[in-house]
CSV table of N, CA and C in Angstrom, one decimal:
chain,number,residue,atom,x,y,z
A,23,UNK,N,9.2,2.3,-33.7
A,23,UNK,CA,9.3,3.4,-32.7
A,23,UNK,C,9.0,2.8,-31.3
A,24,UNK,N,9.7,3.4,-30.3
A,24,UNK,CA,9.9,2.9,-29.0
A,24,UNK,C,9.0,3.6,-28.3
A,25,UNK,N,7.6,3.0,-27.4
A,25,UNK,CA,6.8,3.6,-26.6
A,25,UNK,C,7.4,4.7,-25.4
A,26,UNK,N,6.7,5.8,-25.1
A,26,UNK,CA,6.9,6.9,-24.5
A,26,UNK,C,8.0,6.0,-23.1
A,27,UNK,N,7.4,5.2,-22.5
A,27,UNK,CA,7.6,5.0,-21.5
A,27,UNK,C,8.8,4.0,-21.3
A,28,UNK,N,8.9,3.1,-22.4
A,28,UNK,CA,10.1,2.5,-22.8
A,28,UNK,C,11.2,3.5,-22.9
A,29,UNK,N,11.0,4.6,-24.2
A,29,UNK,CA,11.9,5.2,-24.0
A,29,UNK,C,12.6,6.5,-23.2
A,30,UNK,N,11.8,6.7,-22.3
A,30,UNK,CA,12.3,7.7,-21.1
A,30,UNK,C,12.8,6.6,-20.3
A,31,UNK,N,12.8,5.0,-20.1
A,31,UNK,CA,13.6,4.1,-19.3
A,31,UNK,C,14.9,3.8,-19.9
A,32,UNK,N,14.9,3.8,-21.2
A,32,UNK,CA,16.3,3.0,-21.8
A,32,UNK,C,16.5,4.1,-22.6
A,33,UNK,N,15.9,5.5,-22.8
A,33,UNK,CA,17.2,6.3,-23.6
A,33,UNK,C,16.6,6.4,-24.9
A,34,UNK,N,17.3,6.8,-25.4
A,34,UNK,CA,17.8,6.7,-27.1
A,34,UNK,C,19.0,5.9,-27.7
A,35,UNK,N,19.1,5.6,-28.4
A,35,UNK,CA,20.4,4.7,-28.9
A,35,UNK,C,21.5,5.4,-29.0
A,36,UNK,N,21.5,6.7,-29.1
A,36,UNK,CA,22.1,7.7,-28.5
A,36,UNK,C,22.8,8.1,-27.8
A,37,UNK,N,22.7,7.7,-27.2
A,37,UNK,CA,22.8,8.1,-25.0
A,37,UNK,C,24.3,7.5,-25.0
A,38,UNK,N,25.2,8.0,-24.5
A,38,UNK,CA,26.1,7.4,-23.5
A,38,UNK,C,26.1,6.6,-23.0
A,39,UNK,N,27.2,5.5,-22.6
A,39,UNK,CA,27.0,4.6,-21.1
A,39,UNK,C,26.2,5.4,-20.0
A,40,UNK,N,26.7,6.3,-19.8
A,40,UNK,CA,26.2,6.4,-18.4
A,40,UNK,C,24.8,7.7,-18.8
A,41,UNK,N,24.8,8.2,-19.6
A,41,UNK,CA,23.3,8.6,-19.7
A,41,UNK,C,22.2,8.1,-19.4
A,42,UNK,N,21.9,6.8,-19.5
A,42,UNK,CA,20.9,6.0,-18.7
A,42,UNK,C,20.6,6.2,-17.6
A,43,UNK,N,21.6,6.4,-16.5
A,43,UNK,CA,21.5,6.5,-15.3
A,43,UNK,C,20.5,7.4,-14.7
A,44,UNK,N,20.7,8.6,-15.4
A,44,UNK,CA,19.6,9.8,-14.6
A,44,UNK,C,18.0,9.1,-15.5
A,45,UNK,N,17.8,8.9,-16.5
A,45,UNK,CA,16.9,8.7,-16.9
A,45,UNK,C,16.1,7.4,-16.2
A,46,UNK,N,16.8,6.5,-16.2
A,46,UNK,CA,16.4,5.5,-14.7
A,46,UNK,C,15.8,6.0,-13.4
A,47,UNK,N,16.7,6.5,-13.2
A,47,UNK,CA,16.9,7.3,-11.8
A,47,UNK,C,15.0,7.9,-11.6
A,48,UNK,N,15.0,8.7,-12.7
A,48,UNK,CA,13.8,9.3,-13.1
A,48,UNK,C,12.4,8.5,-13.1
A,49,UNK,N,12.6,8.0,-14.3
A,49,UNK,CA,11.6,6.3,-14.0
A,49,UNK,C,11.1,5.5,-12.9
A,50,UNK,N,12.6,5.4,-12.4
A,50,UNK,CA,12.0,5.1,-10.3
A,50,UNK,C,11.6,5.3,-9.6
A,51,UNK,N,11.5,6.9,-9.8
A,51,UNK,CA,10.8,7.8,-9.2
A,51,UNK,C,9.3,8.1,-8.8
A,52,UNK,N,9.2,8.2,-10.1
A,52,UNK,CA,7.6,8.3,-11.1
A,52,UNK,C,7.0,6.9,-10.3
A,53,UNK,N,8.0,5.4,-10.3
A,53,UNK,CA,7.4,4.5,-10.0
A,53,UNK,C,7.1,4.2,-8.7
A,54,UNK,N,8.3,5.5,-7.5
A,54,UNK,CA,8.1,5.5,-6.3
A,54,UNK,C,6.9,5.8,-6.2
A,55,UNK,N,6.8,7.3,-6.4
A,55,UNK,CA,5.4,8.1,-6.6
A,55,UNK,C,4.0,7.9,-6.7
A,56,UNK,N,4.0,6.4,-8.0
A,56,UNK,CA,2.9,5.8,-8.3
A,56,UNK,C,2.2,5.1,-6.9
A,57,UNK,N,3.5,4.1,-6.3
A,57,UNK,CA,3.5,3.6,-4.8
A,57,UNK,C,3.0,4.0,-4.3
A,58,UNK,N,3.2,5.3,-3.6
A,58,UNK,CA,3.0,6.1,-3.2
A,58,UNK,C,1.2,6.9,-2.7
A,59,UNK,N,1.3,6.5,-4.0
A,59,UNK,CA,-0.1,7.7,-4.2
A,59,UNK,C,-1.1,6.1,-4.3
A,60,UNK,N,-0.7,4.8,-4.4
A,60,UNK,CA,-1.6,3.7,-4.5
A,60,UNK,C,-1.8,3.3,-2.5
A,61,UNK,N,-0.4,3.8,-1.9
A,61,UNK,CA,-1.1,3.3,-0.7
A,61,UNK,C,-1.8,4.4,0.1
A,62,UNK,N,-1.7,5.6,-0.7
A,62,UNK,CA,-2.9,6.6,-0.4
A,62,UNK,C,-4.1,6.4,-0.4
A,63,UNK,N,-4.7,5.6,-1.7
A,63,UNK,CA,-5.7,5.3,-2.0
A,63,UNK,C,-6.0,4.3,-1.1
A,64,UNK,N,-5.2,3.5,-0.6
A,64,UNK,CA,-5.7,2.2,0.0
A,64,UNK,C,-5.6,2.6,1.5
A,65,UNK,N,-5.1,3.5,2.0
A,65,UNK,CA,-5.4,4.3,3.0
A,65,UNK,C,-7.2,4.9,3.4
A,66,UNK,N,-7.3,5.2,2.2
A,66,UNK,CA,-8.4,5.8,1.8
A,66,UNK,C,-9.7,4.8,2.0
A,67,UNK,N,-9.1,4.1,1.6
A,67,UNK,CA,-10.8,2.4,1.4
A,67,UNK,C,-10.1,2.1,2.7
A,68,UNK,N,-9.3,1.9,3.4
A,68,UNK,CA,-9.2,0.9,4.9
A,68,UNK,C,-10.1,2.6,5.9
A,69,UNK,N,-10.3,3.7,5.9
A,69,UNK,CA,-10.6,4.5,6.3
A,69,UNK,C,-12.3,4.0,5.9
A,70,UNK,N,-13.0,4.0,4.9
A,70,UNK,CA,-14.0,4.4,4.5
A,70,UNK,C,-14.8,2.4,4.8
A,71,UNK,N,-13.7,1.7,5.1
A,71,UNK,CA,-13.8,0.5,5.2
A,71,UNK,C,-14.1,0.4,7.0
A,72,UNK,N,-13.7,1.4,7.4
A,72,UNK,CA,-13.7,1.0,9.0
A,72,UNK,C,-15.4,1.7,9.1
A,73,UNK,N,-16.0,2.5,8.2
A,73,UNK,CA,-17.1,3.1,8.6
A,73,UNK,C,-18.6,1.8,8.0
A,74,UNK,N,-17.9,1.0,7.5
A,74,UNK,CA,-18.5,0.2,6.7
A,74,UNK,C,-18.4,-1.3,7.9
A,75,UNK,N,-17.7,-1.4,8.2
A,75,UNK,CA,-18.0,-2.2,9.0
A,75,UNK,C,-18.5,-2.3,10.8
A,76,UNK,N,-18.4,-0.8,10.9
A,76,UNK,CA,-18.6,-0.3,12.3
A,76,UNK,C,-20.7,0.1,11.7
A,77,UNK,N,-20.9,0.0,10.3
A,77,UNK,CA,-22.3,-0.2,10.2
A,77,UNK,C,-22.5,-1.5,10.4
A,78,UNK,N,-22.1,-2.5,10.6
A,78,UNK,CA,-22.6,-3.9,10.5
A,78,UNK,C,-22.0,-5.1,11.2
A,79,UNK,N,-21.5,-3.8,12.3
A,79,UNK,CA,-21.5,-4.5,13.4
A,79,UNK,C,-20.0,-5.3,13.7
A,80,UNK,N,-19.2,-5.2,12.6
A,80,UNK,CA,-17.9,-5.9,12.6
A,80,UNK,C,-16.7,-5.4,13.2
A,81,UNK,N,-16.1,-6.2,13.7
A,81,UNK,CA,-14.6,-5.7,14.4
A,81,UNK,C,-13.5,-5.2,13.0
A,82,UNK,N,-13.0,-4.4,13.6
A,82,UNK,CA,-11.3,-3.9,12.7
A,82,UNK,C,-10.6,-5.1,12.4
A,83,UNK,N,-10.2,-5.5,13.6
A,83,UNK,CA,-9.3,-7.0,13.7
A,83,UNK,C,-10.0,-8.5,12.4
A,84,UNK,N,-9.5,-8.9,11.7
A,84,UNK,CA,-10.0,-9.9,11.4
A,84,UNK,C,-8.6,-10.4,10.6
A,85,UNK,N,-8.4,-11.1,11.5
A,85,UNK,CA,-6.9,-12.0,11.0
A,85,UNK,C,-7.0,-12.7,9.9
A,86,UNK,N,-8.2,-13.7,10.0
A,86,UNK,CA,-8.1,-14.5,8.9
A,86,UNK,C,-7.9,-14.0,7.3
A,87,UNK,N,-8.9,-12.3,7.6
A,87,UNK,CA,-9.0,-11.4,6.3
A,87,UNK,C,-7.4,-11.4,5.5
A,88,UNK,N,-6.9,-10.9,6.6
A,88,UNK,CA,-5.4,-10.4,6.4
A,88,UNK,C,-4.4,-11.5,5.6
A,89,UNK,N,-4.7,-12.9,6.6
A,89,UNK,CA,-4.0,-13.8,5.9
A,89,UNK,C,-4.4,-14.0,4.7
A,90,UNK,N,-5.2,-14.0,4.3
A,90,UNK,CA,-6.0,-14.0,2.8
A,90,UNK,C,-5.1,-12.9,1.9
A,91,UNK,N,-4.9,-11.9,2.6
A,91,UNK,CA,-4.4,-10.8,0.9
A,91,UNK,C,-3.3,-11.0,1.7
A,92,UNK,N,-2.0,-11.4,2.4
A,92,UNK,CA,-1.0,-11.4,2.4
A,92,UNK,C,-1.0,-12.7,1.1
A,93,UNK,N,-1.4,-13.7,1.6
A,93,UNK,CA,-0.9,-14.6,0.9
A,93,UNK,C,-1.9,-14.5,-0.7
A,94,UNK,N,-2.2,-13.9,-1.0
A,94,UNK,CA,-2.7,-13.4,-2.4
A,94,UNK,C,-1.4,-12.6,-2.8
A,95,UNK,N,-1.1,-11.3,-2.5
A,95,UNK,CA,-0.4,-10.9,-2.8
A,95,UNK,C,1.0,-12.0,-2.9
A,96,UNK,N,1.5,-12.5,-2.1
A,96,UNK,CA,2.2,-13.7,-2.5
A,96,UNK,C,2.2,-14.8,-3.8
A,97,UNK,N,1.4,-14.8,-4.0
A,97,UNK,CA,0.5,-15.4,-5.2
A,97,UNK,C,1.2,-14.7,-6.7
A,98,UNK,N,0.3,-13.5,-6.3
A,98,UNK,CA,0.8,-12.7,-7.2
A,98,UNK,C,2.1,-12.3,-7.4
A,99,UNK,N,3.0,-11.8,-6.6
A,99,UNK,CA,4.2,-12.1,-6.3
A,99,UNK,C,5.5,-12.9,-7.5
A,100,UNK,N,5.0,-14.1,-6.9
A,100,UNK,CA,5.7,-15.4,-7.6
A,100,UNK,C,5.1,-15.5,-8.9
A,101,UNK,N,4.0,-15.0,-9.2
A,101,UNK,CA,3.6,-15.1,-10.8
A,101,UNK,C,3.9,-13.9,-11.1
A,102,UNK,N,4.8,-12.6,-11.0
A,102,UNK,CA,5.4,-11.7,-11.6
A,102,UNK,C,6.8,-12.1,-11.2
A,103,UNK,N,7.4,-13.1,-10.6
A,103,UNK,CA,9.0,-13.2,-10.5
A,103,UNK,C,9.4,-12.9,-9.2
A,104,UNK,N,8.4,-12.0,-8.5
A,104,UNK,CA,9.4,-11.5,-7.3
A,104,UNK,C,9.2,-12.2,-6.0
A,105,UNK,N,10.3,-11.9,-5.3
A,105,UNK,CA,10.8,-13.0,-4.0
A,105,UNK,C,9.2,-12.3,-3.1
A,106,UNK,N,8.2,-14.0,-3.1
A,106,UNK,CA,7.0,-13.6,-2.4
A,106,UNK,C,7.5,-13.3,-0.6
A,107,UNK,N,8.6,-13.7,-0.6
A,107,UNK,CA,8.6,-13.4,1.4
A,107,UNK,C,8.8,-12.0,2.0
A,108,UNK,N,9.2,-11.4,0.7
A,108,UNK,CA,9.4,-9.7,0.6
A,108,UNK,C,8.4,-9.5,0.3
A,109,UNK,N,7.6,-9.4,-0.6
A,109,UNK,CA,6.0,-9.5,-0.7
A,109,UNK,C,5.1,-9.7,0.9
A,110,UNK,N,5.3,-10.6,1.2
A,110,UNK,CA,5.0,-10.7,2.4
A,110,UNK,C,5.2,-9.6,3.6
A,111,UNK,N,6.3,-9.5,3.8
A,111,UNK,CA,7.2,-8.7,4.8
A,111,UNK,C,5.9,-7.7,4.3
A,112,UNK,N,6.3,-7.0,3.1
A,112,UNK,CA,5.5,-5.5,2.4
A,112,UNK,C,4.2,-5.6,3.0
A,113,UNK,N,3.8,-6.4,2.8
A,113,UNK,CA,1.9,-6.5,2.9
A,113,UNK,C,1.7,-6.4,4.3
A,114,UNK,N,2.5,-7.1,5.2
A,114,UNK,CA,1.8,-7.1,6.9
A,114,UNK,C,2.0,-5.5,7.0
A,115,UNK,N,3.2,-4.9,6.5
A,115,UNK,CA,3.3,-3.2,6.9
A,115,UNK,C,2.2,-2.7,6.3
A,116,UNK,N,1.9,-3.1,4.9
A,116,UNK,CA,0.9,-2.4,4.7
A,116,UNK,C,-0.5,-2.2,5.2
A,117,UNK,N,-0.8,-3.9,5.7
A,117,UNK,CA,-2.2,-4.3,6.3
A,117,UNK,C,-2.1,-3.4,8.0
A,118,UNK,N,-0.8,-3.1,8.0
A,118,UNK,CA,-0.7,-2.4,10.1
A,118,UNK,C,-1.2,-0.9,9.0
A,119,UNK,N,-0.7,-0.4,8.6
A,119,UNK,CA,-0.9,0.8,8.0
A,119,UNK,C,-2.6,1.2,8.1
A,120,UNK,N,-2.8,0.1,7.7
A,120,UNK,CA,-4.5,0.5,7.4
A,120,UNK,C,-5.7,0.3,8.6
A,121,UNK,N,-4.7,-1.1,9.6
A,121,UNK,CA,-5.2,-1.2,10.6
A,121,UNK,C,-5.6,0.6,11.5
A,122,UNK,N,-4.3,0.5,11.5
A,122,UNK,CA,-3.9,2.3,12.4
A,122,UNK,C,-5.0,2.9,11.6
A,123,UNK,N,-4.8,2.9,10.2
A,123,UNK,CA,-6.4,3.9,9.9
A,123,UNK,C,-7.6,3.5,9.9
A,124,UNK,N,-7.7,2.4,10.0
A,124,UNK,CA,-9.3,2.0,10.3
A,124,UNK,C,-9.5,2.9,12.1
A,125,UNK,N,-8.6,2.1,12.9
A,125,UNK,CA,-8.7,2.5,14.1
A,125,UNK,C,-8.9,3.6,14.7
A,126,UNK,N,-8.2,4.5,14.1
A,126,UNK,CA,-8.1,6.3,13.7
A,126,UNK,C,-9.2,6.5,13.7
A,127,UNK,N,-10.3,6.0,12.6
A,127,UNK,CA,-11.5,6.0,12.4
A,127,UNK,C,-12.4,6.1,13.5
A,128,UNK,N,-11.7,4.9,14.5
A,128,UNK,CA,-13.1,4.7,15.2
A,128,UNK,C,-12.8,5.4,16.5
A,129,UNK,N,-11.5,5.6,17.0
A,129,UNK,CA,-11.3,6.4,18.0
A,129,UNK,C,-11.6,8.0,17.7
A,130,UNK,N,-11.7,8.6,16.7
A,130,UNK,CA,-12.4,9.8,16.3
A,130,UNK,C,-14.1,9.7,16.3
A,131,UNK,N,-14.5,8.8,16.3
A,131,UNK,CA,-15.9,8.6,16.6
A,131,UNK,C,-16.1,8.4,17.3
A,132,UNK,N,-15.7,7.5,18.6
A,132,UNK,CA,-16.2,7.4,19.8
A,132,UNK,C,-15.1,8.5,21.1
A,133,UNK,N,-16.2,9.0,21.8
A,133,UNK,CA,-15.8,10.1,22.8
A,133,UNK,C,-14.8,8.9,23.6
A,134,UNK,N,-13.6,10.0,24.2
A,134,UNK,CA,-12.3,9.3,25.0
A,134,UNK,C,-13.4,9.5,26.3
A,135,UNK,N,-12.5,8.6,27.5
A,135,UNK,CA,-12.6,9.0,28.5
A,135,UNK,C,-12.3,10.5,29.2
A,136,UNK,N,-11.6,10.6,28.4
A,136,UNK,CA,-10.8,12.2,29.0
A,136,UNK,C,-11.8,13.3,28.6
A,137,UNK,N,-12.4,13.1,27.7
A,137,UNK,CA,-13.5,14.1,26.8
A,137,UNK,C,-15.2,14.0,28.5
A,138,UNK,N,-15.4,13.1,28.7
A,138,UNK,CA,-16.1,13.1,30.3
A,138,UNK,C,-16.0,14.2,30.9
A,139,UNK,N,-14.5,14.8,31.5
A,139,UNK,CA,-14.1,15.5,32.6
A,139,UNK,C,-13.6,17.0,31.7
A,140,UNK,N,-14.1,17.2,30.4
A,140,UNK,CA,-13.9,18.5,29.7
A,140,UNK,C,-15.3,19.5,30.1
């Protein structure tokens, strides 16, 4: 017997040529969605990460950090098959992503200048 998840990807033996299609379609979805809701989470820790470091005195910016999980994720990458420079590309958007939310972070905490003259 073919696992739940196997078989909502490939069908039943059953299926048509082109039956597959929507059921794929489907699967990609689910796998967009998973994406999705993982860079929510990681949204979530670079948020709860910026309060963590604004205790101890550390900057948002730390490049070196960055280059570290780009090139991990690279790593990882090429030991699952996939082209690491796309991997790459993915990770700096995702590392700005989080930057913007750390930063979010701290400009919600600290009064603007504009907030002075209110």
């Amino acid at each position: 017997m073919m696992p739940a998840a196997e078989h909502s990807v490939h069908g039943s033996p059953h299926d048509g040529p082109h039956d597959g299609v929507p059921a794929l379609r489907a699967a990609m979805e689910q796998v967009d969605d998973q994406i999705v809701a993982a860079l929510a989470r990681r949204m979530a820790l670079a948020r709860a990460m910026a309060d963590a470091k604004q205790q101890v005195g550390q900057s948002i910016l730390d490049p070196a950090r960055e280059v570290a999980v780009v090139s991990r994720a690279a790593r990882t990458a090429r030991h699952l098959g996939l082209p690491d420079r796309d991997i790459r590309g993915l990770y700096w958007s995702i590392l700005a992503m989080s930057r913007r939310a750390q930063l979010e972070v701290n400009a919600r905490r600290e009064p603007s200048d504009h907030d002075e003259y209110l």
